[in-house]
mmCIF file of C-alpha atoms in Angstrom:
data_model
loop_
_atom_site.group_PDB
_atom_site.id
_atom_site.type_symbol
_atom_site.label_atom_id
_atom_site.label_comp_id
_atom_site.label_asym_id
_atom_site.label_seq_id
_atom_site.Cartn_x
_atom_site.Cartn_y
_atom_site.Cartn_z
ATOM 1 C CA UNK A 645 60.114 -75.775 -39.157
ATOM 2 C CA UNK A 646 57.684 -72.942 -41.111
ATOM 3 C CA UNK A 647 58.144 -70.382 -37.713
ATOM 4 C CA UNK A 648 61.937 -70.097 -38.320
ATOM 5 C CA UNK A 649 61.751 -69.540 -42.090
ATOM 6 C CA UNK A 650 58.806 -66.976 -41.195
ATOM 7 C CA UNK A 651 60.593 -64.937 -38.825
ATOM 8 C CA UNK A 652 63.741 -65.203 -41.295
ATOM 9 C CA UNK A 653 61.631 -63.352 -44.330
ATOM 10 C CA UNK A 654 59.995 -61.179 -42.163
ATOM 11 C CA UNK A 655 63.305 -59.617 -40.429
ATOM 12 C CA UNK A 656 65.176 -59.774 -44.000
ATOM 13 C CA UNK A 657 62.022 -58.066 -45.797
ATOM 14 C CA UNK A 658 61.354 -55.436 -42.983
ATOM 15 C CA UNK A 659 65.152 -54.563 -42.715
ATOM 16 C CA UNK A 660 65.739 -54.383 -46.471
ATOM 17 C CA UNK A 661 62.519 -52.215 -46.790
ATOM 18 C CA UNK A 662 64.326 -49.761 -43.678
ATOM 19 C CA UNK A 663 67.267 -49.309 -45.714
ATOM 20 C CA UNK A 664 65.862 -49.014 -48.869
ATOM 21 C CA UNK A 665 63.504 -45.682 -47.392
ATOM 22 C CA UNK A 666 65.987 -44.119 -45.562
ATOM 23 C CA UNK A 667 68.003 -44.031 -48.440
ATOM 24 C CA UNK A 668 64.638 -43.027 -50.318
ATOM 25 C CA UNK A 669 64.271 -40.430 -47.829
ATOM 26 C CA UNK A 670 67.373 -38.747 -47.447
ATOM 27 C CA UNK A 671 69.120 -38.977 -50.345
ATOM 28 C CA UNK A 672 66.219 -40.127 -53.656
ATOM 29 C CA UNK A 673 63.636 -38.069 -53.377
ATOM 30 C CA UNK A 674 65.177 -34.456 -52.389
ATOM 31 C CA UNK A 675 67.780 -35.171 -55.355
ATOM 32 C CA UNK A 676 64.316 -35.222 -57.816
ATOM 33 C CA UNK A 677 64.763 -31.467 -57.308
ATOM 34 C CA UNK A 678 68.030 -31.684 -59.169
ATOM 35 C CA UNK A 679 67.003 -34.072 -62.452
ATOM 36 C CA UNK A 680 66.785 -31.523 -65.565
ATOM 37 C CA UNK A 681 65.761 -28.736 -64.036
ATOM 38 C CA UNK A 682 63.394 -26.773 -65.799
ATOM 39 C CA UNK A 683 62.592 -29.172 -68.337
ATOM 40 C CA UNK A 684 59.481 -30.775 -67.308
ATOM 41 C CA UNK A 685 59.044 -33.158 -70.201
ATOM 42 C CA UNK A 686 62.489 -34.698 -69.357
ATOM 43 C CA UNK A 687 61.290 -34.590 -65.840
ATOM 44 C CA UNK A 688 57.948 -37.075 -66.565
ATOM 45 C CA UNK A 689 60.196 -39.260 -68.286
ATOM 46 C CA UNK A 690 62.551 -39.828 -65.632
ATOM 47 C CA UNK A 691 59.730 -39.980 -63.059
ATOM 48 C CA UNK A 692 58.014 -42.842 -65.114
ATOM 49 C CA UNK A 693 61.038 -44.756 -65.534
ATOM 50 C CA UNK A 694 61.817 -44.359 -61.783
ATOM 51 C CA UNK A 695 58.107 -45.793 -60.965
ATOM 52 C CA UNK A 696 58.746 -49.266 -62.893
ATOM 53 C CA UNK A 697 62.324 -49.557 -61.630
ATOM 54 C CA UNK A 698 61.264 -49.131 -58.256
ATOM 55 C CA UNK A 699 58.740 -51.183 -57.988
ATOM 56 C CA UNK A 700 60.568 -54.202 -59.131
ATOM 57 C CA UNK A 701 62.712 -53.624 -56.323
ATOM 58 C CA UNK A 702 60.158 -52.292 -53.896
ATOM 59 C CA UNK A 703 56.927 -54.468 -54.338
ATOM 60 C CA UNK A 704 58.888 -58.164 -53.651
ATOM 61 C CA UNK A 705 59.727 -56.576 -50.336
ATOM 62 C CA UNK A 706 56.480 -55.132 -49.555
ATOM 63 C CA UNK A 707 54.658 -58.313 -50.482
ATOM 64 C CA UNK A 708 57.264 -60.424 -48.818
ATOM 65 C CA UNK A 709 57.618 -58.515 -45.782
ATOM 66 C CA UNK A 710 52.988 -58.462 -46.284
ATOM 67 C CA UNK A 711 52.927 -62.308 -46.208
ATOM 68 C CA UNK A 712 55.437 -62.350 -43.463
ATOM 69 C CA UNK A 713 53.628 -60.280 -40.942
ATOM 70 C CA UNK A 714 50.029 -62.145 -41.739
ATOM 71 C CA UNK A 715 52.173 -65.893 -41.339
ATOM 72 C CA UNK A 716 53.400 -64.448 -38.224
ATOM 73 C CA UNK A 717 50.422 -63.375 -36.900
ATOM 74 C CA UNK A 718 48.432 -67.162 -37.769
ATOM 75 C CA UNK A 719 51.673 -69.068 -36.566
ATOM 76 C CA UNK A 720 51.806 -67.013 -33.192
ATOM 77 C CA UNK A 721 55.610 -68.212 -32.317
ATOM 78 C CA UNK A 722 56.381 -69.403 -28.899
ATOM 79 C CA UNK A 723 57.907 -66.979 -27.040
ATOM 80 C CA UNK A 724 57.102 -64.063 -29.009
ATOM 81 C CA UNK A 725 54.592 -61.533 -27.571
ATOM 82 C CA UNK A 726 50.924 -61.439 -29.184
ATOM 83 C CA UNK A 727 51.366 -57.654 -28.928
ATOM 84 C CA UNK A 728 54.434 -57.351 -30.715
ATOM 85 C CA UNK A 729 52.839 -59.010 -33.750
ATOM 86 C CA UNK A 730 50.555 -57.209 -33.738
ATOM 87 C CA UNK A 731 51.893 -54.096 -33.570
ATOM 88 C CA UNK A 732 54.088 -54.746 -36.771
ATOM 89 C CA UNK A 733 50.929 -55.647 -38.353
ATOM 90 C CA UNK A 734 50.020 -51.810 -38.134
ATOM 91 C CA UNK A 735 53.396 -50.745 -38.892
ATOM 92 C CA UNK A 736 52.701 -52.541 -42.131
ATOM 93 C CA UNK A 737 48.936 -51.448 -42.435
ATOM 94 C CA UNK A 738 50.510 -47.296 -41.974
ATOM 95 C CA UNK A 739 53.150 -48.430 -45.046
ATOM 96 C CA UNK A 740 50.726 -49.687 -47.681
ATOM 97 C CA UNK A 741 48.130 -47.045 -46.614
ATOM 98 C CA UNK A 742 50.809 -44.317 -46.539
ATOM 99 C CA UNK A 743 51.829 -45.616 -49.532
ATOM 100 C CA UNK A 744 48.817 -45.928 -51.874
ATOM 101 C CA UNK A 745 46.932 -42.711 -50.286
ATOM 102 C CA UNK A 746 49.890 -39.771 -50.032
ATOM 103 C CA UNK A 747 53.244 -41.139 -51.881
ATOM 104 C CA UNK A 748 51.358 -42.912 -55.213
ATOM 105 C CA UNK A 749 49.364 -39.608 -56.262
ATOM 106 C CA UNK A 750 52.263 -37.547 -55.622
ATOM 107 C CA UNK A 751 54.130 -39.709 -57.970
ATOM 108 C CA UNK A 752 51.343 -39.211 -60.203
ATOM 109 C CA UNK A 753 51.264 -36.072 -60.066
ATOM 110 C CA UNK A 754 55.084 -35.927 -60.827
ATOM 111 C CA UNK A 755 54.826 -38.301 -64.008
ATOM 112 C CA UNK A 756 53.178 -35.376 -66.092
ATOM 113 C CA UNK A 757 56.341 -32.729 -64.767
ATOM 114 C CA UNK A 758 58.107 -31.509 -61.819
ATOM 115 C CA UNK A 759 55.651 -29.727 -59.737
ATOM 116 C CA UNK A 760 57.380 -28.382 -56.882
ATOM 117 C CA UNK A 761 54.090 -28.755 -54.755
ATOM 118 C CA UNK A 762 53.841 -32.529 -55.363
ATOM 119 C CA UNK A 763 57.815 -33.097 -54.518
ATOM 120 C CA UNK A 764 57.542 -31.059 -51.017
ATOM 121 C CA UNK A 765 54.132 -33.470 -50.252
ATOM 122 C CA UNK A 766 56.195 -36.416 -51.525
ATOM 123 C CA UNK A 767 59.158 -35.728 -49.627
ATOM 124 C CA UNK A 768 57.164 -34.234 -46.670
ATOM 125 C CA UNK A 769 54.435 -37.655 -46.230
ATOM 126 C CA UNK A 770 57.016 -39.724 -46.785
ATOM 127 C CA UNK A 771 58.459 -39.431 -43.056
ATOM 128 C CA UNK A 772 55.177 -41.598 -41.813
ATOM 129 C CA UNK A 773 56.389 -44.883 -44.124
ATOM 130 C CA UNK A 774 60.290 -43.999 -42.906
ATOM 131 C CA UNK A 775 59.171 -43.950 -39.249
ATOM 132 C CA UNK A 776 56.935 -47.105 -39.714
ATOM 133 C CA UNK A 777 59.217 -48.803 -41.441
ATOM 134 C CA UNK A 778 62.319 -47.995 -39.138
ATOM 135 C CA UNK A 779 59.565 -48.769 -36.243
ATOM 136 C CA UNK A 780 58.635 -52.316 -37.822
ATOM 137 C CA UNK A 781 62.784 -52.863 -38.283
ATOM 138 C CA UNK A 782 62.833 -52.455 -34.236
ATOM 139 C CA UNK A 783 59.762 -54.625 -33.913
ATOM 140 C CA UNK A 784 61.141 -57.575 -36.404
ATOM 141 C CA UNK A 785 64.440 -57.337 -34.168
ATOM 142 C CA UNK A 786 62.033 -57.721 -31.356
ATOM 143 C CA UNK A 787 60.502 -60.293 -32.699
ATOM 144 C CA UNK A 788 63.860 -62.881 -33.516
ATOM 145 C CA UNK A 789 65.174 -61.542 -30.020
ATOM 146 C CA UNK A 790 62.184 -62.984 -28.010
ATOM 147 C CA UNK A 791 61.711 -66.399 -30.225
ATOM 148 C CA UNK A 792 65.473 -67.060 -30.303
ATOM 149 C CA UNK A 793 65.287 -66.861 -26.505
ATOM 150 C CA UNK A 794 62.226 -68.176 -25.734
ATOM 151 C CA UNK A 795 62.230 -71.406 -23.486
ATOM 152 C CA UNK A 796 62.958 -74.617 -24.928
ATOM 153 C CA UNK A 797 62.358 -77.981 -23.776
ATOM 154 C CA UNK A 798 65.578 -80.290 -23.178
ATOM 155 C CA UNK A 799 65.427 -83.806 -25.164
#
């Protein structure tokens, strides 16, 4: 009874994360533009305030939706292609690399004052985690599709 819960935290996770970057994406981090213009000091503060707060939100997902993909992967479900698994084990592998080598020194960069130059790369590198994420969304969806359908045998 381990595969359903699996497959359960790894949709939830991956769907919450797809929501959570398109918003990130389209509305967040182009509206970083807009906080105190000007007034870098102010600037640093909000960007270090917005690091902590996000990551409570962000890091239980990513960790989740981490654990998920690797239980997936050892459990194999019936039904569900090898492939599939592992191709949102990349998806997942482009996110935390995305995320720790482009987004995290932007961020850093941004912590000691708006610097146009780091918000562009920010905003700009971010479009690889929102197309892997969106891309491991499809693959999770995948993934409940083929093991809620999968054959079953008749007691």
């Amino acid at each position: 009874m381990l595969t359903p819960l699996v497959i359960l935290i790894h949709a939830a996770a991956t769907w919450a994360m797809v929501g959570l970057i398109w918003f990130v994406q389209i509305v967040h981090y182009p509206l970083f533009a807009s906080v105190t213009p000007g007034d870098a000091l102010a600037f640093a503060a909000y960007e270090k305030r917005h690091t902590t707060l996000t990551g409570f939100v962000v890091a239980p997902l990513m960790f989740a939706e981490l654990f998920a993909t690797i239980g997936l992967l050892l459990l194999t479900p019936s039904g569900v292609s090898r492939w599939l698994l592992w191709a949102g084990a990349a998806t997942v592998a482009v996110n935390w690399g995305s995320t720790w080598l482009l987004q995290v020194p932007q961020h850093a960069k941004l912590a000691e004052g708006f610097d146009p130059a780091a918000h562009a790369t920010l905003v700009n590198t971010n479009w690889i985690r929102t197309v892997a994420w969106t891309t491991h969304g499809l693959i999770a969806a995948a993934i409940v599709w083929q093991w809620s359908n999968r054959p079953t045998l008749e007691a």
